[in-house]
Structures are given as structure tokens and as C-alpha cells.
CSV table of C-alpha atoms in Angstrom, one decimal:
chain,number,residue,atom,x,y,z
A,1,MET,CA,276.7,-22.3,120.0
A,2,LYS,CA,277.7,-25.4,122.0
A,3,LEU,CA,274.9,-27.8,122.6
A,4,GLN,CA,274.2,-28.8,126.2
A,5,ARG,CA,274.8,-32.4,127.0
A,6,MET,CA,271.4,-34.1,126.7
A,7,ASN,CA,269.8,-35.2,129.9
A,8,ARG,CA,270.0,-39.0,130.4
A,9,ARG,CA,266.6,-39.7,131.7
A,10,ALA,CA,264.7,-42.9,131.8
A,11,LEU,CA,261.9,-42.6,129.2
A,12,THR,CA,258.9,-44.5,130.4
A,13,LEU,CA,256.3,-44.5,127.7
A,14,GLY,CA,253.8,-46.4,129.9
A,15,ALA,CA,251.4,-47.5,127.3
A,16,LEU,CA,250.0,-50.6,125.8
A,17,ALA,CA,251.8,-52.2,122.9
A,18,VAL,CA,250.1,-51.8,119.6
A,19,SER,CA,248.6,-55.0,118.3
A,20,GLY,CA,250.6,-56.9,115.7
A,21,ALA,CA,247.4,-56.7,113.5
A,22,LEU,CA,248.2,-53.0,112.9
A,23,ALA,CA,250.3,-53.3,109.8
A,24,LEU,CA,253.0,-50.9,109.0
A,25,THR,CA,251.8,-48.6,106.2
A,26,ALA,CA,255.2,-47.3,105.1
A,27,CYS,CA,256.1,-49.0,101.9
A,28,GLY,CA,258.3,-48.7,98.9
A,29,SER,CA,261.9,-49.6,99.7
A,30,ASP,CA,262.8,-52.9,101.3
A,31,ASP,CA,265.9,-51.1,102.9
A,32,THR,CA,264.8,-52.0,106.4
A,33,GLY,CA,268.2,-53.0,107.8
A,34,ASN,CA,268.9,-55.3,110.7
A,35,GLY,CA,267.8,-53.1,113.6
A,36,GLY,CA,265.6,-54.2,116.5
A,37,ASP,CA,261.9,-53.5,116.8
A,38,ALA,CA,261.8,-50.0,118.3
A,39,SER,CA,258.1,-50.1,118.6
A,40,ALA,CA,257.9,-52.4,121.5
A,41,SER,CA,257.0,-49.6,123.9
A,42,ALA,CA,254.1,-47.8,122.1
A,43,PRO,CA,252.7,-44.5,123.2
A,44,ALA,CA,249.1,-44.3,124.0
A,45,ALA,CA,247.0,-43.2,121.1
A,46,GLY,CA,246.0,-40.1,122.9
A,47,ALA,CA,249.6,-39.0,123.1
A,48,ILE,CA,249.6,-38.4,119.3
A,49,ASP,CA,247.7,-35.3,118.1
A,50,CYS,CA,246.4,-36.1,114.6
A,51,GLY,CA,244.8,-32.7,114.1
A,52,ASP,CA,243.4,-32.5,110.6
A,53,ALA,CA,245.8,-35.0,109.2
A,54,LYS,CA,244.5,-37.3,106.5
A,55,GLY,CA,245.4,-38.8,103.1
A,56,GLN,CA,248.7,-40.2,101.9
A,57,LEU,CA,252.0,-38.6,102.8
A,58,LEU,CA,254.9,-39.3,100.4
A,59,ALA,CA,258.5,-39.0,101.6
A,60,ASP,CA,261.9,-40.2,100.5
A,61,GLY,CA,265.6,-39.9,101.5
A,62,SER,CA,268.0,-41.1,104.0
A,63,SER,CA,268.2,-44.9,104.3
A,64,ALA,CA,270.2,-44.5,107.6
A,65,GLN,CA,267.0,-43.3,109.4
A,66,LYS,CA,264.7,-45.9,107.7
A,67,ASN,CA,264.5,-48.1,110.8
A,68,ALA,CA,263.5,-45.1,112.9
A,69,ILE,CA,260.9,-43.9,110.3
A,70,ASP,CA,259.4,-47.4,110.3
A,71,ALA,CA,259.0,-47.3,114.0
A,72,TRP,CA,257.5,-43.8,114.0
A,73,VAL,CA,255.1,-44.6,111.1
A,74,LYS,CA,253.8,-47.7,112.9
A,75,GLN,CA,252.9,-45.7,116.0
A,76,PHE,CA,251.6,-42.7,114.2
A,77,THR,CA,249.4,-44.5,111.7
A,78,ALA,CA,248.0,-46.7,114.5
A,79,ALA,CA,246.7,-43.5,116.2
A,80,CYS,CA,245.9,-41.5,113.0
A,81,LYS,CA,244.1,-44.0,110.9
A,82,ASP,CA,243.2,-41.5,108.2
A,83,VAL,CA,246.8,-41.1,107.2
A,84,GLN,CA,249.1,-43.4,105.1
A,85,ILE,CA,252.8,-42.7,105.0
A,86,ASN,CA,255.1,-44.0,102.3
A,87,TYR,CA,258.8,-43.4,103.1
A,88,LYS,CA,261.0,-45.0,100.4
A,89,GLY,CA,264.4,-44.6,102.0
A,90,SER,CA,266.2,-44.3,98.6
A,91,GLY,CA,269.1,-42.3,100.0
A,92,SER,CA,269.7,-38.7,100.9
A,93,GLY,CA,270.6,-37.6,97.4
A,94,ALA,CA,267.4,-39.1,95.9
A,95,GLY,CA,265.3,-37.6,98.7
A,96,ILE,CA,266.6,-34.1,98.2
A,97,THR,CA,266.1,-34.4,94.4
A,98,ALA,CA,262.5,-35.6,95.0
A,99,PHE,CA,261.8,-32.8,97.4
A,100,ASN,CA,263.2,-30.1,95.1
A,101,GLN,CA,261.1,-31.5,92.3
A,102,GLY,CA,257.9,-31.3,94.4
A,103,GLN,CA,257.4,-35.0,94.5
A,104,VAL,CA,257.4,-35.5,98.3
A,105,ALA,CA,256.1,-33.7,101.3
A,106,PHE,CA,259.4,-34.0,103.1
A,107,ALA,CA,262.8,-35.5,102.6
A,108,GLY,CA,265.2,-37.2,105.0
A,109,SER,CA,268.9,-36.3,104.6
A,110,ASP,CA,272.1,-37.2,106.5
A,111,SER,CA,273.6,-33.9,105.2
A,112,ALA,CA,272.2,-30.5,105.5
A,113,LEU,CA,271.1,-28.7,102.3
A,114,ASP,CA,273.9,-26.9,100.5
A,115,GLU,CA,273.6,-23.5,98.9
A,116,GLU,CA,272.6,-24.9,95.5
A,117,GLU,CA,270.0,-27.2,97.0
A,118,ILE,CA,268.5,-24.3,99.0
A,119,ALA,CA,268.3,-22.2,95.9
A,120,ALA,CA,266.5,-25.0,94.1
A,121,SER,CA,264.1,-25.5,96.9
A,122,LYS,CA,262.8,-21.9,96.5
A,123,GLU,CA,261.1,-23.1,93.2
A,124,VAL,CA,259.0,-25.5,95.2
A,125,CYS,CA,258.6,-23.6,98.4
A,126,GLN,CA,256.6,-20.7,97.2
A,127,GLY,CA,257.6,-17.7,99.2
A,128,GLY,CA,260.0,-19.7,101.3
A,129,GLN,CA,262.8,-22.3,101.1
A,130,GLY,CA,263.8,-25.7,102.3
A,131,ILE,CA,265.0,-26.0,105.9
A,132,ASP,CA,266.8,-28.7,107.9
A,133,LEU,CA,265.2,-30.1,111.1
A,134,PRO,CA,267.5,-32.4,113.0
A,135,MET,CA,265.5,-35.4,114.1
A,136,VAL,CA,267.8,-38.4,114.4
A,137,GLY,CA,271.3,-38.8,115.6
A,138,GLY,CA,273.4,-41.9,115.1
A,139,PRO,CA,276.9,-43.2,114.8
A,140,ILE,CA,278.3,-44.5,111.5
A,141,ALA,CA,279.7,-47.9,112.4
A,142,LEU,CA,282.5,-49.5,110.5
A,143,ALA,CA,281.3,-53.1,110.4
A,144,TYR,CA,283.7,-55.8,109.3
A,145,ASN,CA,283.9,-59.5,108.6
A,146,ILE,CA,287.3,-61.0,109.5
A,147,PRO,CA,287.3,-64.6,110.8
A,148,GLY,CA,288.8,-64.9,114.3
A,149,VAL,CA,289.0,-61.1,114.8
A,150,ASP,CA,286.3,-59.5,117.0
A,151,ASN,CA,288.0,-56.5,118.6
A,152,LEU,CA,289.6,-54.6,115.7
A,153,VAL,CA,291.0,-51.1,116.4
A,154,LEU,CA,291.7,-48.7,113.6
A,155,ASP,CA,292.6,-45.0,113.5
A,156,ALA,CA,291.7,-42.3,110.9
A,157,GLU,CA,294.8,-42.8,108.9
A,158,THR,CA,294.4,-46.6,108.5
A,159,ILE,CA,290.7,-46.2,107.7
A,160,ALA,CA,291.5,-43.7,104.9
A,161,LYS,CA,294.1,-45.9,103.4
A,162,ILE,CA,291.8,-49.0,103.5
A,163,PHE,CA,289.0,-47.2,101.7
A,164,ASP,CA,291.5,-45.6,99.2
A,165,SER,CA,292.9,-49.0,98.4
A,166,LYS,CA,296.3,-48.2,99.8
A,167,ILE,CA,296.1,-50.9,102.5
A,168,THR,CA,294.9,-54.1,100.9
A,169,LYS,CA,295.5,-56.9,103.4
A,170,TRP,CA,294.2,-57.3,106.9
A,171,ASN,CA,297.7,-58.3,108.2
A,172,ASP,CA,299.2,-55.0,106.9
A,173,PRO,CA,301.9,-53.7,109.4
A,174,ALA,CA,299.8,-50.5,110.0
A,175,ILE,CA,296.9,-52.6,111.2
A,176,LYS,CA,299.1,-55.0,113.2
A,177,LYS,CA,300.6,-52.0,115.0
A,178,LEU,CA,297.1,-51.0,116.2
A,179,ASN,CA,296.2,-54.6,117.1
A,180,PRO,CA,299.3,-56.3,118.5
A,181,GLU,CA,297.3,-59.1,120.2
A,182,ALA,CA,295.1,-59.9,117.3
A,183,ASP,CA,295.6,-62.9,115.0
A,184,LEU,CA,295.2,-60.9,111.7
A,185,PRO,CA,294.9,-63.2,108.6
A,186,ASP,CA,296.6,-62.8,105.3
A,187,LEU,CA,293.2,-61.9,103.8
A,188,LYS,CA,292.3,-59.4,101.1
A,189,ILE,CA,290.4,-56.4,102.3
A,190,GLN,CA,287.0,-56.0,100.6
A,191,ALA,CA,286.1,-52.4,101.2
A,192,PHE,CA,282.5,-51.6,100.2
A,193,HIS,CA,281.1,-48.1,99.7
A,194,ARG,CA,277.7,-46.8,98.7
A,195,SER,CA,276.8,-46.8,95.0
A,196,ASP,CA,274.0,-44.3,95.5
A,197,GLU,CA,274.4,-40.7,96.6
A,198,SER,CA,274.3,-40.8,100.3
A,199,GLY,CA,274.5,-38.5,103.3
A,200,THR,CA,276.2,-41.4,105.2
A,201,THR,CA,279.0,-41.2,102.6
A,202,ASP,CA,279.1,-37.5,103.0
A,203,ASN,CA,279.5,-37.7,106.8
A,204,PHE,CA,282.0,-40.6,106.6
A,205,THR,CA,284.3,-38.7,104.2
A,206,LYS,CA,283.9,-35.5,106.1
A,207,TYR,CA,285.4,-37.3,109.1
A,208,LEU,CA,288.4,-38.5,106.9
A,209,ILE,CA,288.9,-35.0,105.4
A,210,ALA,CA,288.8,-33.4,108.9
A,211,THR,CA,291.1,-35.9,110.7
A,212,THR,CA,293.5,-37.1,108.1
A,213,PRO,CA,293.6,-34.8,105.1
A,214,ASP,CA,297.0,-36.0,103.9
A,215,ASN,CA,295.6,-39.4,103.4
A,216,TRP,CA,292.2,-38.5,102.0
A,217,GLU,CA,292.6,-35.9,99.2
A,218,TYR,CA,289.1,-35.9,97.9
A,219,GLU,CA,286.5,-33.1,98.0
A,220,GLY,CA,283.9,-35.2,99.7
A,221,GLY,CA,280.1,-35.1,99.2
A,222,LYS,CA,277.3,-37.5,98.8
A,223,ALA,CA,278.9,-39.4,95.9
A,224,TRP,CA,281.8,-41.7,96.5
A,225,GLN,CA,285.0,-40.4,94.9
A,226,ALA,CA,287.9,-42.7,95.9
A,227,LYS,CA,289.2,-45.3,93.4
A,228,GLY,CA,288.8,-49.0,93.8
A,229,GLY,CA,286.7,-50.9,96.3
A,230,GLN,CA,283.3,-52.4,95.7
A,231,SER,CA,279.8,-50.8,95.9
A,232,ALA,CA,276.3,-51.6,97.0
A,233,SER,CA,273.1,-49.6,97.2
A,234,GLY,CA,271.7,-48.3,100.4
A,235,SER,CA,272.6,-49.0,104.0
A,236,SER,CA,271.1,-52.5,103.9
A,237,GLY,CA,273.0,-53.2,100.7
A,238,VAL,CA,276.5,-52.6,102.2
A,239,ALA,CA,275.4,-54.3,105.4
A,240,GLN,CA,274.4,-57.4,103.5
A,241,GLN,CA,277.8,-57.5,101.7
A,242,VAL,CA,279.7,-57.2,104.9
A,243,SER,CA,277.7,-60.0,106.5
A,244,GLN,CA,278.3,-62.3,103.5
A,245,VAL,CA,281.8,-61.5,102.3
A,246,SER,CA,284.9,-62.7,104.2
A,247,GLY,CA,287.4,-59.8,104.5
A,248,ALA,CA,284.7,-57.1,104.0
A,249,ILE,CA,284.4,-53.8,105.7
A,250,SER,CA,282.0,-50.9,105.2
A,251,TYR,CA,280.4,-47.9,106.8
A,252,MET,CA,276.7,-47.8,107.8
A,253,GLU,CA,274.4,-46.4,110.4
A,254,LEU,CA,274.7,-48.5,113.6
A,255,SER,CA,271.3,-50.1,113.5
A,256,TYR,CA,272.3,-51.9,110.2
A,257,ALA,CA,275.4,-53.3,111.9
A,258,GLU,CA,273.5,-55.4,114.5
A,259,GLY,CA,275.0,-58.8,114.8
A,260,MET,CA,278.2,-57.8,113.1
A,261,ASP,CA,281.6,-56.9,114.5
A,262,VAL,CA,282.4,-53.1,114.5
A,263,VAL,CA,285.6,-51.2,114.6
A,264,ALA,CA,286.8,-49.4,117.7
A,265,ILE,CA,288.3,-46.1,116.6
A,266,ASP,CA,291.5,-44.7,118.2
A,267,THR,CA,290.7,-41.0,118.5
A,268,GLY,CA,293.6,-40.1,120.8
A,269,ALA,CA,291.4,-40.5,123.9
A,270,ALA,CA,292.5,-42.9,126.6
A,271,GLU,CA,290.5,-45.8,125.1
A,272,PRO,CA,289.4,-46.6,121.5
A,273,VAL,CA,285.7,-45.9,121.0
A,274,LYS,CA,283.2,-48.2,119.5
A,275,ALA,CA,280.0,-46.9,117.8
A,276,SER,CA,277.2,-46.5,120.3
A,277,THR,CA,274.2,-44.2,120.9
A,278,ASP,CA,275.9,-42.8,124.0
A,279,GLY,CA,279.0,-42.0,122.0
A,280,ALA,CA,276.9,-40.3,119.3
A,281,THR,CA,275.1,-38.3,121.9
A,282,ALA,CA,278.4,-37.1,123.3
A,283,ALA,CA,279.5,-36.1,119.8
A,284,ILE,CA,276.2,-34.3,119.0
A,285,ALA,CA,276.5,-32.4,122.3
A,286,ASP,CA,279.8,-31.0,121.0
A,287,ALA,CA,278.3,-29.8,117.7
A,288,GLU,CA,277.5,-26.2,116.7
A,289,VAL,CA,274.4,-24.8,115.0
A,290,VAL,CA,275.4,-23.3,111.7
A,291,GLY,CA,272.0,-22.9,110.0
A,292,GLN,CA,270.5,-19.4,109.4
A,293,GLY,CA,267.1,-18.3,110.4
A,294,LYS,CA,264.7,-21.3,110.9
A,295,ASP,CA,267.3,-23.7,109.5
A,296,LEU,CA,268.9,-25.8,112.3
A,297,ALA,CA,271.8,-27.4,110.4
A,298,LEU,CA,274.5,-28.7,112.8
A,299,GLU,CA,278.3,-29.0,112.4
A,300,ILE,CA,279.8,-32.1,114.0
A,301,ASN,CA,283.3,-31.9,115.6
A,302,TYR,CA,284.9,-34.9,113.9
A,303,LYS,CA,288.2,-34.3,115.6
A,304,THR,CA,286.8,-34.7,119.1
A,305,LYS,CA,289.0,-36.5,121.6
A,306,ALA,CA,286.5,-36.4,124.4
A,307,GLU,CA,286.4,-39.6,126.4
A,308,GLY,CA,283.6,-41.8,125.1
A,309,ALA,CA,282.7,-39.6,122.2
A,310,TYR,CA,282.3,-41.5,118.9
A,311,PRO,CA,283.7,-39.2,116.1
A,312,ILE,CA,281.9,-40.6,113.0
A,313,THR,CA,278.4,-39.4,113.9
A,314,LEU,CA,275.7,-38.1,111.6
A,315,VAL,CA,272.6,-36.2,112.2
A,316,THR,CA,269.6,-36.9,109.9
A,317,TYR,CA,267.4,-34.0,109.0
A,318,GLU,CA,263.8,-33.9,107.9
A,319,ILE,CA,263.7,-31.3,105.1
A,320,VAL,CA,260.5,-29.2,104.7
A,321,CYS,CA,259.6,-25.8,103.4
A,322,ASP,CA,259.5,-23.1,106.0
A,323,LYS,CA,256.8,-21.5,103.9
A,324,GLY,CA,255.0,-22.8,100.8
A,325,ASN,CA,254.3,-26.4,101.8
A,326,LYS,CA,251.5,-28.0,99.8
A,327,ALA,CA,248.2,-27.3,101.5
A,328,ASP,CA,246.8,-30.8,101.0
A,329,SER,CA,249.8,-32.5,102.8
A,330,LEU,CA,250.7,-29.8,105.3
A,331,PRO,CA,248.4,-31.0,108.2
A,332,ALA,CA,249.7,-34.6,108.0
A,333,THR,CA,253.3,-33.4,107.6
A,334,LYS,CA,253.0,-31.2,110.7
A,335,ALA,CA,251.2,-33.8,112.7
A,336,PHE,CA,253.8,-36.5,111.9
A,337,LEU,CA,256.8,-34.3,112.5
A,338,ASN,CA,255.3,-33.1,115.7
A,339,TYR,CA,255.1,-36.7,116.9
A,340,VAL,CA,258.6,-37.4,115.7
A,341,ALA,CA,260.0,-34.5,117.6
A,342,SER,CA,258.0,-35.2,120.7
A,343,GLU,CA,259.3,-36.9,123.9
A,344,ASP,CA,257.5,-40.1,122.9
A,345,GLY,CA,258.9,-40.0,119.3
A,346,GLN,CA,262.4,-39.3,120.4
A,347,GLY,CA,262.1,-41.9,123.1
A,348,LEU,CA,261.8,-44.7,120.5
A,349,LEU,CA,265.2,-43.9,119.0
A,350,ALA,CA,267.6,-45.5,121.5
A,351,GLU,CA,265.7,-48.8,121.3
A,352,ALA,CA,266.5,-48.8,117.5
A,353,GLY,CA,270.2,-48.0,117.9
A,354,TYR,CA,269.8,-44.2,117.3
A,355,ALA,CA,270.6,-41.2,119.5
A,356,PRO,CA,267.9,-38.7,120.4
A,357,ILE,CA,268.5,-35.1,119.5
A,358,PRO,CA,269.7,-33.1,122.6
A,359,ASP,CA,266.9,-31.2,124.5
A,360,GLU,CA,268.1,-27.7,123.6
A,361,ILE,CA,267.9,-28.4,119.8
A,362,ILE,CA,264.7,-30.6,119.7
A,363,ALA,CA,262.9,-27.8,121.6
A,364,LYS,CA,263.7,-25.4,118.7
A,365,VAL,CA,262.7,-28.1,116.2
A,366,ARG,CA,259.2,-28.3,117.8
A,367,THR,CA,258.8,-24.5,117.7
A,368,THR,CA,259.8,-24.5,114.1
A,369,ILE,CA,257.3,-27.2,113.1
A,370,GLU,CA,254.5,-25.3,114.7
A,371,GLY,CA,255.3,-22.3,112.4
A,372,LEU,CA,255.4,-24.3,109.1
A,373,SER,CA,253.0,-22.9,106.6
């Protein structure tokens, strides 16, 4: 079904900021990215229902949502002082593996579970299976480092050829055609991709497969398949390379591209579209629910030509068991996810460069969380 365009409302959290003395308890990965502090507007402690939550909650997965998780954890653990949350942010592939091995209470993934992963989850979710709960939306920005060029336009075909090592110089005629006014240097392109299995890679290559299949003849998936290029681990790893290497370009969730130049994509709309939370919201609103039962997996329309819609948009899911969650971690898992899906929790996303999930879907997420067992 088509998602209704999410209401653009002013979210006034109206609460005191949490003191800087309240340390963030999430630990593990240092993949924190360059995003802004999304916790500046903190909800009142009473707005978070801790329930019976206590103990340590272990989680792992998507590095793209790490900045959002950090902001959520800071607010939640300030209110629920009997809970510690450790979200590693090791990447979507690592998160799903850890979940299906019973090592974490929930996983974050920028790709919905596939059939094999669902089957494997049934070994951990006694009497149930893993399900996808969309919690974070965000554009995948193409950040680049080209001296003297700050308004680069690319289309799907040139992007595919750049990342498949078929366009190797920034002054290539195909790039010049899209940027007639730019002073493009005779500079080698340094295309970076993720070295770890990543849902961001999966979504980026899904875009290329959908929009320019003749120029991207790979199957896609979490693991990078194209030849050539250079690699780095995690969203922060590729972001660091782009910021430091002249001629570099890579794909990353928008919050990691803060302070860098990003590509405007020629989608066929009247104007090229740069990565933005509004553009991601427009793309998510054009998605379809393809999950079965309690699973709320979405399918993005990568070919969208809607004005202002940014086509390379991902949805990050929190993956839990619909039934068979571990009894000792279930109260904390439900309390945390209830906060994440709440108006206050979703309200922090835009401040960190993410897109909230449209109202129609997040309402279903809240209902599903209440029924977890």
C-alpha cells in the first residue's frame, strides 16, 4: 500500500536538557560519525515509561543509525537509570549474524531480513521469528572531495560507472556534460566502498540495479561486489577517507557527511536533488509495505522522479523476535523500542540528519512492539 505523506508538524519537546553529567552509556564501537548532537531537546523523564526495564541490553548492527541510537540511548538511560545499553554499530550484516546467534536482544539493519535470515531466526525466536520494525529513515549521501567543486551533479549512469571503475577521472566527458559550468580537475577518482557487510551498500546497489541495470550488472546485497576501488569499514570509515583523500567519493548515511560536499542527483525531475531529510521523507512516503504478518519491511521506489524526492534512501529496521524474545531482556527491549517509536523519540531524528518514519507506519510499529513476547 502507498504510505501517506507524513505530516510536517513542529515537534516541540518542551523539556529541560539533560545535564552533561549524564554520560552516554552506549559503548563498544567508536563509529559515531560527524552528525550533530540530536539530544539538545530532551524529553522530560516522565515521558519515557521504563516499566520493569533493568539490566544490560546488548545490541549491534547498522552503523548508519548509530548517531540516532546514541541520541536515543542518552535520553532513555537518563530516565531509566537501571538500564545500560550497549549498541556496537558493527554493520547490518554483523548485527543480523549476532541476532541469529542469540548474542543480542535486537539488531539494527538497513536491509530487511531475507528468507534465509528469517529461517535462521526461528532457531533463536522459540515459537516465533525475527521481524523488521522500521524506525529510522535517511538518505544515502554521495559525499565527495574535489578541490574547487562544490555543486557536483551526477546521474545513475555516471554513478554506476564511477563505482565500477569505468570512469576514472573527474574531468571525464560524461561528468563534464552534467556539470558544464564546473571547473573539473584532471584528478583521479578515488571511489571508496564499505569493506564490511552493510545495509547501506545493499540499498546503494539496489538503487543502481533499479535505475541503470545495463551499467551495474551485479546481483547486489550487503557485500560489495564490483571490482576496483578502495574500501573502509563502517560509515565513519568511508566518511573519514572522503574527508582526507583528494578526489575521493563514497556513499554514507547523511549524518556522516556533515561538513562535506554532497552530490546532487539528476533523477529526471525538474531539478537535481541533494540528500536531505525532507527528500528522504518524500521517498519513504512513496514506498510499499512488503512484509508479511507482523513484519513491516518496506520497498523503496528507487526510480522516483517526484519533485524533491531523493532516490537513494534507506530505512533502518530494528530486528526483534515477534515471539520467543529472551525473558531477561524483553522488558528493557520493549521499553527502549517504545521510546524510539514514540513521538519524542522520532522527534529527535531530524535534528541528527535522519527522517522520521511516516505516521501511518510508525503507528503500526508501536502496536507491534506492545505485542512482543
